[in-house]
Amino acid sequence: MKSSSAANGSPVTDQLEKIHETFKTLNEGAVAAYIPELAHANPDWFGIALVTASGHVYEAGDSGQAFTIQSISKPFVYGIALEDSTRTDVMARVGIEPTGDVFNAISLEPGTGRPRNPMINAGAIATTGLVGGKLLQTRAKRILDSLSAFAGRPLALDEAVYRSESETGHRNRAIGHMLRNFDILKEAPDPVVDLYFQQCSVSVNCRDLATMAATLANRGVNPVTGRQALRGEYVESVLGVMGSCGMYDYAGEWMYRVGMPAKSGVSGGIIAVLPGHLGIAVYSPRLDPHGNSVRGIRVCEELSRVMNLHLLTASHGQASVIRLRYDATQVSSNRMRSPADAAVLRDHGAEIKAFQLQGHLSFSSGELVVSEALAHLDSTQCLILDLKHVPEMNECAGRLLYHLHLRLRQEGRHLIFTHAAQCGSLRRYLKIKLGAEFEGSYRAFDDNDTALEWCEDIILRRHGATPCDPAQVTEDYEIFAGLSADEIKVMRGHFQRRHYRAGEVVVTAGGPADELFLVHAGRASVTITPSDHVAKRLAAFSPGMVFGEMAILDRSPRSASVVADTDLICDVLNVADFDRLDAAAPQIKITILRNLAEGLSRKLRRALRENSVLGR
Amino acid sequence: MKSSSAANGSPVTDQLEKIHETFKTLNEGAVAAYIPELAHANPDWFGIALVTASGHVYEAGDSGQAFTIQSISKPFVYGIALEDSTRTDVMARVGIEPTGDVFNAISLEPGTGRPRNPMINAGAIATTGLVGGKLLQTRAKRILDSLSAFAGRPLALDEAVYRSESETGHRNRAIGHMLRNFDILKEAPDPVVDLYFQQCSVSVNCRDLATMAATLANRGVNPVTGRQALRGEYVESVLGVMGSCGMYDYAGEWMYRVGMPAKSGVSGGIIAVLPGHLGIAVYSPRLDPHGNSVRGIRVCEELSRVMNLHLLTASHGQASVIRLRYDATQVSSNRMRSPADAAVLRDHGAEIKAFQLQGHLSFSSGELVVSEALAHLDSTQCLILDLKHVPEMNECAGRLLYHLHLRLRQEGRHLIFTHAAQCGSLRRYLKIKLGAEFEGSYRAFDDNDTALEWCEDIILRRHGATPCDPAQVTEDYEIFAGLSADEIKVMRGHFQRRHYRAGEVVVTAGGPADELFLVHAGRASVTITPSDHVAKRLAAFSPGMVFGEMAILDRSPRSASVVADTDLICDVLNVADFDRLDAAAPQIKITILRNLAEGLSRKLRRALRENSVLGR
């Protein structure tokens, strides 16, 4: 359960309170009296609530005042009907066309008797008839449980209102019989109408309704409790009928002025949903002639205006899908290359391009990635798509990436994914929809560094270099550059040769820094797993390179562990022997220190350059 | 003019072609015959086009086939009416409620005679009457120019269809007289109806229509030409009436199955708009009984389904608004601190928090920033909001940030913006809406490094330290650590003391690296302006520090310029003198090299740590 502490002192709460203040003097309209019990509402009650798709709750006024849900139950019960029946069945019994009629119009289609839509009473009663369960009790519980899941707390019936509706709902009973007559209801109508009265008599408050609306905004998952209240595939349909039929004969004006799918109820409640973002609820029992809450309508209009919530504005928090782009001349792998290889990568590293993507991948964001990739196809040998910041992608985006992969492969180019493990839906999609063929053919790496190395090796091979000879053995250590043969011989006298098996820990994080390692054969690396649990290779060592020098220089404990990636042979120099060189062989020491400093300087330049590319 | 080369070999084109292939055998429906000239259309013509809000054009089939725009002109002319009249005037003459009626229903409001909405013929004719201009010719040109701006090329009339409509449009002439009777038209009706026939007879193709739809998706700016075709404030209204009234009596079904504002025409065209993302057009002249293109409807349904384009799905490319968050213990300013100050910042640097924001800031993304900020308020002394990746923010988001600023200030905390100059709308908003009071009270920096330094100074002062003494003078250079007093004396003999004025260039990028600089008094820094034109401070030097050592170590030319920020005094060591130390004073050289290497190691550790935070 997420906290709503964000609301205290938040400017959003201030905003709601200001709007509450503005409209609380608006006293037009009259409390509904057609159900006697509703007439008891205090006409001054006035609550506003807004719940975001991330579960933040903001409230103003009488947002905790209980009232009956009435017609606002209709879209939610339509959702239950979709879950409990087939979509075809639902469509056969209730249409989805707006009528432009008032809320209690009967509006049956000539001939079939099918109610025009589930938001008018006839359609709602037909919908209630589709709720699963044999016994009336079971079905009533199904409705109450579903509404409770939406609200995020156990809801209950207002018995007084229920009795009042039941005693006076002759028009709805007539509708029930009419539906039975046309065989839209397949059972005795009275119990279904009774069930309908029950669903209308569920007691809620403004906060409940805003949470219910936010659950629709959040693909059916209650953003406060995290519980799925309606399967995502049906949310769109529920919002669709709210969008076209939710405001009765005020639908056009509503779409024009407010621009969110909405539903109002005769008790004075109204909800509005901005899909993906938030839900709003207002409660004020005075109604206009359309049967909508006077203040409710005005508050929704005002919120939509001041918060720019209109669904049809083009600007609901869009961000570029490509968060960062770089090539391998700007950010290279941590694998150290020979001067010849490094020169090849300097000249051709730009053929390796990397896009860090962000956000949910849909058609339009996927299209941007694909068109950007294709626009630079000729100069791209390898394209790395870093999915670390992609929480999800839909099937359409997956298909676009699949086809991009085919296109690249056909031209002998490569598409590489990193952090794809994070993006469960990509893997699922690739596996289920595209089959083993694709699974086997595309490349995925856990981190960008190994992906970059793989791509660099491809570029090196294309340009005649032979990177990464696994059998390479050397005693030509980088820190000995400039030493004479005799001087090197002196140094060799201090070495201790050590053998490690692949996987063995060579240096332990936190341990004392008393040795300097020169790689004679094999490979080693430093990989950390930061708090986000995504492993990251910080350094990679191959023959000729030195490691362990930084801790020695600043006399600090080892900051990270070094692990042998393959069987590994190192020449190890003890720090005491290294210190003794000061007096014993100062010229050797000067050369080695200068080489160490030069190496550090080179690495620092590279780190700062990358730092700048990454957007410090 | 952007290129549409992205379309060649794109998987999006493949997708359109596949859908074209699937539906081209669908031969239901009949070509409209009520205007004789329309009956000449080849019933097999079939084109599909999709244009993205970034201006990419994708096509399949007969997307270049010319036909007359017919009713698809209605929403665009409604946009002209909104621009040329007041909104109140437009609303007084044409309603915005759907009728659920067929396309040529007259549907006037009882009493007033106001047509229900601008998508039915009566409403469209009333709308055409609101196009500005005295002469019929002027008004015809106004319409043609506007449609051409939407299409991105000069459009022309199909004279044959125009004559045919004009000769047979008795029903529309009758409507004209009815509108004159109710005083909805304030002038002789025949010329207005004639103008209406002209607007319906404009010749377009599928590519034009998709571009027009994409222009609506792109807040009225044609994404291919970059030209504003309709003021942004009216686009929402145009899409609103398309959403509620665009598909006549098929509106509910359309909202349910396709979920995009749309408009169809009797010649067989249909457009659909996904605001912020794309426009679609289909052309196929065979119509269903509703007057909509049979293939057009099916293709739109299929595109919406396979590309997940439904407006009410919650997932159109949303990304987290907070792209990156860090505190000053993870990423610190380049200002080097004394060991005592560094210790304070190590302990309290987490009180400086930075959020890198991304995307257009709206209510919901702004709310996320504000609630995140408030959730950690107690542990935040300074909050830096980096707006580099925020292209725009709306007024509502600006207001939220303003209130966040007030809240922080009230508690003696600080809100700091960086890269705010990029975000023109923020400055405009803050200046115009909030007045000079706010302008003067909030802090904005060009780059994050100077912002971090400013915040660090606040933390240091809060904890009793006195950072940044501008009068500090030292000869206690970091690279001399461990040297004896005598050895330091030897070194001083090699110095040349130099004075620079504030703003003077000390080291020039590309120049030879023949000197090492020790800062005696004053400050200097390295600032680069990369290709994105956003200045970035890479290093900052204060008394005691060394600069210029890296180029000396790797014998490369200077990689960046160093500029004196204040009046500056340096002790300068020539590289030849430095080299001569090898033989003359090897123990001194060893100590200095070790100090240099240690300094580089420290900077490298920091760069790698930041690198990792920044998401390499």
mmCIF file with all atom_site columns, N, CA, C and O in Angstrom, chain A residues 490-522:
data_model
loop_
_atom_site.group_PDB
_atom_site.id
_atom_site.type_symbol
_atom_site.label_atom_id
_atom_site.label_alt_id
_atom_site.label_comp_id
_atom_site.label_asym_id
_atom_site.label_entity_id
_atom_site.label_seq_id
_atom_site.pdbx_PDB_ins_code
_atom_site.Cartn_x
_atom_site.Cartn_y
_atom_site.Cartn_z
_atom_site.occupancy
_atom_site.B_iso_or_equiv
_atom_site.pdbx_formal_charge
_atom_site.auth_seq_id
_atom_site.auth_comp_id
_atom_site.auth_asym_id
_atom_site.auth_atom_id
_atom_site.pdbx_PDB_model_num
ATOM 1   N N  . VAL A 1 490 ? 66.106 -6.736  -14.162 1.00 0.00 ? 490 VAL A N  1
ATOM 2   C CA . VAL A 1 490 ? 66.073 -6.415  -12.725 1.00 0.00 ? 490 VAL A CA 1
ATOM 3   C C  . VAL A 1 490 ? 64.657 -6.602  -12.189 1.00 0.00 ? 490 VAL A C  1
ATOM 4   O O  . VAL A 1 490 ? 64.424 -7.244  -11.163 1.00 0.00 ? 490 VAL A O  1
ATOM 5   N N  . MET A 1 491 ? 63.691 -6.033  -12.910 1.00 0.00 ? 491 MET A N  1
ATOM 6   C CA . MET A 1 491 ? 62.305 -6.105  -12.458 1.00 0.00 ? 491 MET A CA 1
ATOM 7   C C  . MET A 1 491 ? 61.815 -7.543  -12.369 1.00 0.00 ? 491 MET A C  1
ATOM 8   O O  . MET A 1 491 ? 61.112 -7.927  -11.431 1.00 0.00 ? 491 MET A O  1
ATOM 9   N N  . ARG A 1 492 ? 62.172 -8.345  -13.379 1.00 0.00 ? 492 ARG A N  1
ATOM 10  C CA . ARG A 1 492 ? 61.710 -9.738  -13.394 1.00 0.00 ? 492 ARG A CA 1
ATOM 11  C C  . ARG A 1 492 ? 62.130 -10.473 -12.140 1.00 0.00 ? 492 ARG A C  1
ATOM 12  O O  . ARG A 1 492 ? 61.428 -11.376 -11.683 1.00 0.00 ? 492 ARG A O  1
ATOM 13  N N  . GLY A 1 493 ? 63.288 -10.056 -11.618 1.00 0.00 ? 493 GLY A N  1
ATOM 14  C CA . GLY A 1 493 ? 63.781 -10.685 -10.394 1.00 0.00 ? 493 GLY A CA 1
ATOM 15  C C  . GLY A 1 493 ? 62.825 -10.534 -9.222  1.00 0.00 ? 493 GLY A C  1
ATOM 16  O O  . GLY A 1 493 ? 62.830 -11.338 -8.292  1.00 0.00 ? 493 GLY A O  1
ATOM 17  N N  . HIS A 1 494 ? 61.996 -9.487  -9.282  1.00 0.00 ? 494 HIS A N  1
ATOM 18  C CA . HIS A 1 494 ? 61.071 -9.249  -8.173  1.00 0.00 ? 494 HIS A CA 1
ATOM 19  C C  . HIS A 1 494 ? 59.726 -9.938  -8.349  1.00 0.00 ? 494 HIS A C  1
ATOM 20  O O  . HIS A 1 494 ? 58.899 -9.935  -7.444  1.00 0.00 ? 494 HIS A O  1
ATOM 21  N N  . PHE A 1 495 ? 59.466 -10.489 -9.524  1.00 0.00 ? 495 PHE A N  1
ATOM 22  C CA . PHE A 1 495 ? 58.147 -11.061 -9.807  1.00 0.00 ? 495 PHE A CA 1
ATOM 23  C C  . PHE A 1 495 ? 57.910 -12.386 -9.124  1.00 0.00 ? 495 PHE A C  1
ATOM 24  O O  . PHE A 1 495 ? 58.828 -13.181 -8.952  1.00 0.00 ? 495 PHE A O  1
ATOM 25  N N  . GLN A 1 496 ? 56.645 -12.573 -8.828  1.00 0.00 ? 496 GLN A N  1
ATOM 26  C CA . GLN A 1 496 ? 56.197 -13.900 -8.418  1.00 0.00 ? 496 GLN A CA 1
ATOM 27  C C  . GLN A 1 496 ? 55.140 -14.285 -9.436  1.00 0.00 ? 496 GLN A C  1
ATOM 28  O O  . GLN A 1 496 ? 54.184 -13.537 -9.662  1.00 0.00 ? 496 GLN A O  1
ATOM 29  N N  . ARG A 1 497 ? 55.312 -15.426 -10.099 1.00 0.00 ? 497 ARG A N  1
ATOM 30  C CA . ARG A 1 497 ? 54.315 -15.810 -11.117 1.00 0.00 ? 497 ARG A CA 1
ATOM 31  C C  . ARG A 1 497 ? 53.196 -16.601 -10.457 1.00 0.00 ? 497 ARG A C  1
ATOM 32  O O  . ARG A 1 497 ? 53.439 -17.543 -9.718  1.00 0.00 ? 497 ARG A O  1
ATOM 33  N N  . ARG A 1 498 ? 51.926 -16.209 -10.740 1.00 0.00 ? 498 ARG A N  1
ATOM 34  C CA . ARG A 1 498 ? 50.781 -16.902 -10.131 1.00 0.00 ? 498 ARG A CA 1
ATOM 35  C C  . ARG A 1 498 ? 49.789 -17.354 -11.182 1.00 0.00 ? 498 ARG A C  1
ATOM 36  O O  . ARG A 1 498 ? 49.561 -16.669 -12.178 1.00 0.00 ? 498 ARG A O  1
ATOM 37  N N  . HIS A 1 499 ? 49.173 -18.506 -10.904 1.00 0.00 ? 499 HIS A N  1
ATOM 38  C CA . HIS A 1 499 ? 48.171 -19.087 -11.813 1.00 0.00 ? 499 HIS A CA 1
ATOM 39  C C  . HIS A 1 499 ? 46.809 -19.073 -11.142 1.00 0.00 ? 499 HIS A C  1
ATOM 40  O O  . HIS A 1 499 ? 46.687 -19.426 -9.976  1.00 0.00 ? 499 HIS A O  1
ATOM 41  N N  . TYR A 1 500 ? 45.806 -18.668 -11.900 1.00 0.00 ? 500 TYR A N  1
ATOM 42  C CA . TYR A 1 500 ? 44.418 -18.676 -11.390 1.00 0.00 ? 500 TYR A CA 1
ATOM 43  C C  . TYR A 1 500 ? 43.547 -19.447 -12.370 1.00 0.00 ? 500 TYR A C  1
ATOM 44  O O  . TYR A 1 500 ? 43.788 -19.417 -13.579 1.00 0.00 ? 500 TYR A O  1
ATOM 45  N N  . ARG A 1 501 ? 42.517 -20.127 -11.840 1.00 0.00 ? 501 ARG A N  1
ATOM 46  C CA . ARG A 1 501 ? 41.558 -20.816 -12.700 1.00 0.00 ? 501 ARG A CA 1
ATOM 47  C C  . ARG A 1 501 ? 40.460 -19.819 -13.084 1.00 0.00 ? 501 ARG A C  1
ATOM 48  O O  . ARG A 1 501 ? 40.180 -18.883 -12.340 1.00 0.00 ? 501 ARG A O  1
ATOM 49  N N  . ALA A 1 502 ? 39.842 -20.063 -14.230 1.00 0.00 ? 502 ALA A N  1
ATOM 50  C CA . ALA A 1 502 ? 38.712 -19.219 -14.648 1.00 0.00 ? 502 ALA A CA 1
ATOM 51  C C  . ALA A 1 502 ? 37.685 -19.165 -13.529 1.00 0.00 ? 502 ALA A C  1
ATOM 52  O O  . ALA A 1 502 ? 37.341 -20.202 -12.956 1.00 0.00 ? 502 ALA A O  1
ATOM 53  N N  . GLY A 1 503 ? 37.218 -17.973 -13.191 1.00 0.00 ? 503 GLY A N  1
ATOM 54  C CA . GLY A 1 503 ? 36.216 -17.810 -12.137 1.00 0.00 ? 503 GLY A CA 1
ATOM 55  C C  . GLY A 1 503 ? 36.793 -17.504 -10.776 1.00 0.00 ? 503 GLY A C  1
ATOM 56  O O  . GLY A 1 503 ? 36.074 -17.083 -9.866  1.00 0.00 ? 503 GLY A O  1
ATOM 57  N N  . GLU A 1 504 ? 38.103 -17.714 -10.629 1.00 0.00 ? 504 GLU A N  1
ATOM 58  C CA . GLU A 1 504 ? 38.729 -17.496 -9.333  1.00 0.00 ? 504 GLU A CA 1
ATOM 59  C C  . GLU A 1 504 ? 38.839 -15.990 -9.018  1.00 0.00 ? 504 GLU A C  1
ATOM 60  O O  . GLU A 1 504 ? 39.027 -15.172 -9.925  1.00 0.00 ? 504 GLU A O  1
ATOM 61  N N  . VAL A 1 505 ? 38.677 -15.644 -7.756  1.00 0.00 ? 505 VAL A N  1
ATOM 62  C CA . VAL A 1 505 ? 38.808 -14.247 -7.339  1.00 0.00 ? 505 VAL A CA 1
ATOM 63  C C  . VAL A 1 505 ? 40.295 -13.929 -7.148  1.00 0.00 ? 505 VAL A C  1
ATOM 64  O O  . VAL A 1 505 ? 40.982 -14.602 -6.382  1.00 0.00 ? 505 VAL A O  1
ATOM 65  N N  . VAL A 1 506 ? 40.792 -12.921 -7.841  1.00 0.00 ? 506 VAL A N  1
ATOM 66  C CA . VAL A 1 506 ? 42.212 -12.581 -7.800  1.00 0.00 ? 506 VAL A CA 1
ATOM 67  C C  . VAL A 1 506 ? 42.469 -11.527 -6.722  1.00 0.00 ? 506 VAL A C  1
ATOM 68  O O  . VAL A 1 506 ? 43.423 -11.609 -5.960  1.00 0.00 ? 506 VAL A O  1
ATOM 69  N N  . VAL A 1 507 ? 41.586 -10.549 -6.680  1.00 0.00 ? 507 VAL A N  1
ATOM 70  C CA . VAL A 1 507 ? 41.692 -9.462  -5.704  1.00 0.00 ? 507 VAL A CA 1
ATOM 71  C C  . VAL A 1 507 ? 40.324 -9.347  -5.050  1.00 0.00 ? 507 VAL A C  1
ATOM 72  O O  . VAL A 1 507 ? 39.307 -9.432  -5.736  1.00 0.00 ? 507 VAL A O  1
ATOM 73  N N  . THR A 1 508 ? 40.293 -9.210  -3.728  1.00 0.00 ? 508 THR A N  1
ATOM 74  C CA . THR A 1 508 ? 39.009 -9.148  -3.031  1.00 0.00 ? 508 THR A CA 1
ATOM 75  C C  . THR A 1 508 ? 38.699 -7.722  -2.580  1.00 0.00 ? 508 THR A C  1
ATOM 76  O O  . THR A 1 508 ? 39.549 -7.081  -1.945  1.00 0.00 ? 508 THR A O  1
ATOM 77  N N  . ALA A 1 509 ? 37.500 -7.261  -2.898  1.00 0.00 ? 509 ALA A N  1
ATOM 78  C CA . ALA A 1 509 ? 37.087 -5.910  -2.488  1.00 0.00 ? 509 ALA A CA 1
ATOM 79  C C  . ALA A 1 509 ? 37.220 -5.778  -0.984  1.00 0.00 ? 509 ALA A C  1
ATOM 80  O O  . ALA A 1 509 ? 36.845 -6.681  -0.238  1.00 0.00 ? 509 ALA A O  1
ATOM 81  N N  . GLY A 1 510 ? 37.774 -4.655  -0.526  1.00 0.00 ? 510 GLY A N  1
ATOM 82  C CA . GLY A 1 510 ? 37.945 -4.416  0.908   1.00 0.00 ? 510 GLY A CA 1
ATOM 83  C C  . GLY A 1 510 ? 39.254 -4.945  1.457   1.00 0.00 ? 510 GLY A C  1
ATOM 84  O O  . GLY A 1 510 ? 39.671 -4.571  2.549   1.00 0.00 ? 510 GLY A O  1
ATOM 85  N N  . GLY A 1 511 ? 39.914 -5.796  0.688   1.00 0.00 ? 511 GLY A N  1
ATOM 86  C CA . GLY A 1 511 ? 41.178 -6.372  1.147   1.00 0.00 ? 511 GLY A CA 1
ATOM 87  C C  . GLY A 1 511 ? 42.304 -5.348  1.082   1.00 0.00 ? 511 GLY A C  1
ATOM 88  O O  . GLY A 1 511 ? 42.157 -4.270  0.501   1.00 0.00 ? 511 GLY A O  1
ATOM 89  N N  . PRO A 1 512 ? 43.475 -5.689  1.678   1.00 0.00 ? 512 PRO A N  1
ATOM 90  C CA . PRO A 1 512 ? 44.596 -4.758  1.672   1.00 0.00 ? 512 PRO A CA 1
ATOM 91  C C  . PRO A 1 512 ? 45.218 -4.667  0.279   1.00 0.00 ? 512 PRO A C  1
ATOM 92  O O  . PRO A 1 512 ? 45.190 -5.629  -0.487  1.00 0.00 ? 512 PRO A O  1
ATOM 93  N N  . ALA A 1 513 ? 45.784 -3.499  -0.021  1.00 0.00 ? 513 ALA A N  1
ATOM 94  C CA . ALA A 1 513 ? 46.374 -3.274  -1.336  1.00 0.00 ? 513 ALA A CA 1
ATOM 95  C C  . ALA A 1 513 ? 47.875 -3.429  -1.218  1.00 0.00 ? 513 ALA A C  1
ATOM 96  O O  . ALA A 1 513 ? 48.584 -2.469  -0.954  1.00 0.00 ? 513 ALA A O  1
ATOM 97  N N  . ASP A 1 514 ? 48.381 -4.648  -1.369  1.00 0.00 ? 514 ASP A N  1
ATOM 98  C CA . ASP A 1 514 ? 49.811 -4.852  -1.189  1.00 0.00 ? 514 ASP A CA 1
ATOM 99  C C  . ASP A 1 514 ? 50.497 -5.476  -2.393  1.00 0.00 ? 514 ASP A C  1
ATOM 100 O O  . ASP A 1 514 ? 51.667 -5.828  -2.322  1.00 0.00 ? 514 ASP A O  1
ATOM 101 N N  . GLU A 1 515 ? 49.757 -5.603  -3.497  1.00 0.00 ? 515 GLU A N  1
ATOM 102 C CA . GLU A 1 515 ? 50.368 -6.196  -4.691  1.00 0.00 ? 515 GLU A CA 1
ATOM 103 C C  . GLU A 1 515 ? 49.899 -5.500  -5.961  1.00 0.00 ? 515 GLU A C  1
ATOM 104 O O  . GLU A 1 515 ? 48.781 -4.998  -6.029  1.00 0.00 ? 515 GLU A O  1
ATOM 105 N N  . LEU A 1 516 ? 50.789 -5.568  -6.959  1.00 0.00 ? 516 LEU A N  1
ATOM 106 C CA . LEU A 1 516 ? 50.532 -4.995  -8.278  1.00 0.00 ? 516 LEU A CA 1
ATOM 107 C C  . LEU A 1 516 ? 50.535 -6.181  -9.247  1.00 0.00 ? 516 LEU A C  1
ATOM 108 O O  . LEU A 1 516 ? 51.424 -7.018  -9.187  1.00 0.00 ? 516 LEU A O  1
ATOM 109 N N  . PHE A 1 517 ? 49.527 -6.265  -10.130 1.00 0.00 ? 517 PHE A N  1
ATOM 110 C CA . PHE A 1 517 ? 49.387 -7.444  -10.995 1.00 0.00 ? 517 PHE A CA 1
ATOM 111 C C  . PHE A 1 517 ? 49.664 -7.087  -12.450 1.00 0.00 ? 517 PHE A C  1
ATOM 112 O O  . PHE A 1 517 ? 49.105 -6.130  -12.973 1.00 0.00 ? 517 PHE A O  1
ATOM 113 N N  . LEU A 1 518 ? 50.521 -7.869  -13.102 1.00 0.00 ? 518 LEU A N  1
ATOM 114 C CA . LEU A 1 518 ? 50.777 -7.703  -14.529 1.00 0.00 ? 518 LEU A CA 1
ATOM 115 C C  . LEU A 1 518 ? 50.247 -8.960  -15.213 1.00 0.00 ? 518 LEU A C  1
ATOM 116 O O  . LEU A 1 518 ? 50.585 -10.078 -14.818 1.00 0.00 ? 518 LEU A O  1
ATOM 117 N N  . VAL A 1 519 ? 49.392 -8.765  -16.221 1.00 0.00 ? 519 VAL A N  1
ATOM 118 C CA . VAL A 1 519 ? 48.751 -9.931  -16.852 1.00 0.00 ? 519 VAL A CA 1
ATOM 119 C C  . VAL A 1 519 ? 49.701 -10.553 -17.877 1.00 0.00 ? 519 VAL A C  1
ATOM 120 O O  . VAL A 1 519 ? 50.062 -9.923  -18.875 1.00 0.00 ? 519 VAL A O  1
ATOM 121 N N  . HIS A 1 520 ? 50.085 -11.787 -17.624 1.00 0.00 ? 520 HIS A N  1
ATOM 122 C CA . HIS A 1 520 ? 50.976 -12.522 -18.526 1.00 0.00 ? 520 HIS A CA 1
ATOM 123 C C  . HIS A 1 520 ? 50.157 -13.270 -19.586 1.00 0.00 ? 520 HIS A C  1
ATOM 124 O O  . HIS A 1 520 ? 50.487 -13.239 -20.776 1.00 0.00 ? 520 HIS A O  1
ATOM 125 N N  . ALA A 1 521 ? 49.063 -13.905 -19.171 1.00 0.00 ? 521 ALA A N  1
ATOM 126 C CA . ALA A 1 521 ? 48.212 -14.657 -20.108 1.00 0.00 ? 521 ALA A CA 1
ATOM 127 C C  . ALA A 1 521 ? 46.811 -14.730 -19.520 1.00 0.00 ? 521 ALA A C  1
ATOM 128 O O  . ALA A 1 521 ? 46.644 -14.800 -18.305 1.00 0.00 ? 521 ALA A O  1
ATOM 129 N N  . GLY A 1 522 ? 45.815 -14.725 -20.408 1.00 0.00 ? 522 GLY A N  1
ATOM 130 C CA . GLY A 1 522 ? 44.428 -14.849 -19.953 1.00 0.00 ? 522 GLY A CA 1
ATOM 131 C C  . GLY A 1 522 ? 43.767 -13.501 -19.743 1.00 0.00 ? 522 GLY A C  1
ATOM 132 O O  . GLY A 1 522 ? 44.321 -12.448 -20.088 1.00 0.00 ? 522 GLY A O  1
#
